[in-house]
């Protein structure tokens, strides 16, 4: 639900509000559901790709590394799609 709502805010041009919502959700999932938290972090990285590519790179890279270690292929693939949008930082 949080990802959907953040995308609604993004579509309405309220990216800051979307990021704030994601930040709160990420904090709420700390220590609980690591996979849901990872999806939220990837959504945050996607939103930051144009605004702050370095932070987006770091966030997506951290999730990718974790997902790769635990064999969570869908998360790896999603992280790779975000990282591929940031070729200048490779």
PDB file of C-alpha atoms in Angstrom:
ATOM      1  CA  UNK A   1       0.000   0.000   0.000  1.00  0.00           C
ATOM      2  CA  UNK A   2       2.823   2.423   0.847  1.00  0.00           C
ATOM      3  CA  UNK A   3       4.461   1.953  -2.547  1.00  0.00           C
ATOM      4  CA  UNK A   4       1.142   2.515  -4.308  1.00  0.00           C
ATOM      5  CA  UNK A   5       0.480   5.689  -2.319  1.00  0.00           C
ATOM      6  CA  UNK A   6       3.986   6.996  -2.929  1.00  0.00           C
ATOM      7  CA  UNK A   7       3.432   6.518  -6.660  1.00  0.00           C
ATOM      8  CA  UNK A   8       0.165   8.433  -6.455  1.00  0.00           C
ATOM      9  CA  UNK A   9       2.030  11.304  -4.787  1.00  0.00           C
ATOM     10  CA  UNK A  10       4.750  11.085  -7.429  1.00  0.00           C
ATOM     11  CA  UNK A  11       2.191  11.247 -10.217  1.00  0.00           C
ATOM     12  CA  UNK A  12       0.676  14.325  -8.574  1.00  0.00           C
ATOM     13  CA  UNK A  13       4.113  15.960  -8.540  1.00  0.00           C
ATOM     14  CA  UNK A  14       4.554  15.564  -4.789  1.00  0.00           C
ATOM     15  CA  UNK A  15       7.799  13.604  -4.756  1.00  0.00           C
ATOM     16  CA  UNK A  16       8.888  15.034  -1.399  1.00  0.00           C
ATOM     17  CA  UNK A  17       5.676  13.797   0.150  1.00  0.00           C
ATOM     18  CA  UNK A  18       6.167  10.389  -1.468  1.00  0.00           C
ATOM     19  CA  UNK A  19       9.695  10.173  -0.068  1.00  0.00           C
ATOM     20  CA  UNK A  20       8.525  11.192   3.405  1.00  0.00           C
ATOM     21  CA  UNK A  21       5.883   8.474   3.346  1.00  0.00           C
ATOM     22  CA  UNK A  22       8.429   5.882   2.239  1.00  0.00           C
ATOM     23  CA  UNK A  23      10.895   6.992   4.920  1.00  0.00           C
ATOM     24  CA  UNK A  24       8.241   6.508   7.607  1.00  0.00           C
ATOM     25  CA  UNK A  25       7.300   3.089   6.241  1.00  0.00           C
ATOM     26  CA  UNK A  26      10.945   1.991   6.039  1.00  0.00           C
ATOM     27  CA  UNK A  27      11.457   3.011   9.654  1.00  0.00           C
ATOM     28  CA  UNK A  28       8.286   1.190  10.702  1.00  0.00           C
ATOM     29  CA  UNK A  29       9.515  -2.044   9.103  1.00  0.00           C
ATOM     30  CA  UNK A  30      12.953  -1.938  10.740  1.00  0.00           C
ATOM     31  CA  UNK A  31      13.453  -5.246  12.506  1.00  0.00           C
ATOM     32  CA  UNK A  32      10.226  -6.734  11.146  1.00  0.00           C
ATOM     33  CA  UNK A  33       9.734  -7.766   7.527  1.00  0.00           C
ATOM     34  CA  UNK A  34      13.100  -7.408   5.823  1.00  0.00           C
ATOM     35  CA  UNK A  35      11.714  -8.211   2.369  1.00  0.00           C
ATOM     36  CA  UNK A  36       8.948  -5.616   2.557  1.00  0.00           C
ATOM     37  CA  UNK A  37      11.460  -3.100   3.886  1.00  0.00           C
ATOM     38  CA  UNK A  38      13.745  -3.929   0.963  1.00  0.00           C
ATOM     39  CA  UNK A  39      10.941  -3.310  -1.545  1.00  0.00           C
ATOM     40  CA  UNK A  40      10.240   0.037   0.123  1.00  0.00           C
ATOM     41  CA  UNK A  41      13.937   0.955  -0.050  1.00  0.00           C
ATOM     42  CA  UNK A  42      14.021   0.108  -3.758  1.00  0.00           C
ATOM     43  CA  UNK A  43      11.003   2.313  -4.367  1.00  0.00           C
ATOM     44  CA  UNK A  44      12.796   5.111  -2.526  1.00  0.00           C
ATOM     45  CA  UNK A  45      15.877   4.552  -4.708  1.00  0.00           C
ATOM     46  CA  UNK A  46      13.720   4.661  -7.840  1.00  0.00           C
ATOM     47  CA  UNK A  47      12.272   8.011  -6.789  1.00  0.00           C
ATOM     48  CA  UNK A  48      15.719   9.368  -5.960  1.00  0.00           C
ATOM     49  CA  UNK A  49      17.334   8.260  -9.238  1.00  0.00           C
ATOM     50  CA  UNK A  50      16.871  11.669 -10.869  1.00  0.00           C
ATOM     51  CA  UNK A  51      17.118  13.805  -7.717  1.00  0.00           C
ATOM     52  CA  UNK A  52      20.048  12.233  -5.902  1.00  0.00           C
ATOM     53  CA  UNK A  53      21.700   9.508  -7.990  1.00  0.00           C
ATOM     54  CA  UNK A  54      24.436   8.811  -5.430  1.00  0.00           C
ATOM     55  CA  UNK A  55      21.940   8.048  -2.677  1.00  0.00           C
ATOM     56  CA  UNK A  56      19.808   6.042  -5.107  1.00  0.00           C
ATOM     57  CA  UNK A  57      22.884   4.041  -6.140  1.00  0.00           C
ATOM     58  CA  UNK A  58      23.837   3.314  -2.547  1.00  0.00           C
ATOM     59  CA  UNK A  59      20.299   2.339  -1.520  1.00  0.00           C
ATOM     60  CA  UNK A  60      19.685   0.061  -4.501  1.00  0.00           C
ATOM     61  CA  UNK A  61      23.166  -1.430  -4.201  1.00  0.00           C
ATOM     62  CA  UNK A  62      22.699  -2.294  -0.530  1.00  0.00           C
ATOM     63  CA  UNK A  63      19.372  -3.971  -1.228  1.00  0.00           C
ATOM     64  CA  UNK A  64      20.836  -5.804  -4.209  1.00  0.00           C
ATOM     65  CA  UNK A  65      23.741  -7.130  -2.133  1.00  0.00           C
ATOM     66  CA  UNK A  66      21.398  -8.349   0.610  1.00  0.00           C
ATOM     67  CA  UNK A  67      18.956  -9.890  -1.867  1.00  0.00           C
ATOM     68  CA  UNK A  68      21.756 -11.638  -3.709  1.00  0.00           C
ATOM     69  CA  UNK A  69      23.063 -13.178  -0.472  1.00  0.00           C
ATOM     70  CA  UNK A  70      19.648 -14.571   0.486  1.00  0.00           C
ATOM     71  CA  UNK A  71      18.642 -15.627  -3.034  1.00  0.00           C
ATOM     72  CA  UNK A  72      15.786 -13.141  -3.448  1.00  0.00           C
ATOM     73  CA  UNK A  73      15.947 -12.970  -7.229  1.00  0.00           C
ATOM     74  CA  UNK A  74      12.960 -10.609  -7.740  1.00  0.00           C
ATOM     75  CA  UNK A  75      14.608  -8.030  -5.477  1.00  0.00           C
ATOM     76  CA  UNK A  76      17.942  -8.463  -7.268  1.00  0.00           C
ATOM     77  CA  UNK A  77      16.249  -7.898 -10.625  1.00  0.00           C
ATOM     78  CA  UNK A  78      14.389  -4.822  -9.413  1.00  0.00           C
ATOM     79  CA  UNK A  79      17.585  -3.386  -7.927  1.00  0.00           C
ATOM     80  CA  UNK A  80      19.423  -4.078 -11.182  1.00  0.00           C
ATOM     81  CA  UNK A  81      16.779  -2.167 -13.158  1.00  0.00           C
ATOM     82  CA  UNK A  82      17.307   0.844 -10.908  1.00  0.00           C
ATOM     83  CA  UNK A  83      21.092   0.561 -11.017  1.00  0.00           C
ATOM     84  CA  UNK A  84      20.986   0.302 -14.814  1.00  0.00           C
ATOM     85  CA  UNK A  85      19.334   3.729 -14.885  1.00  0.00           C
ATOM     86  CA  UNK A  86      22.397   5.147 -13.111  1.00  0.00           C
ATOM     87  CA  UNK A  87      25.264   4.191 -15.457  1.00  0.00           C
ATOM     88  CA  UNK A  88      27.366   7.251 -14.702  1.00  0.00           C
ATOM     89  CA  UNK A  89      27.987   5.972 -11.172  1.00  0.00           C
ATOM     90  CA  UNK A  90      29.288   2.544 -12.141  1.00  0.00           C
TER      91      UNK A  90
END
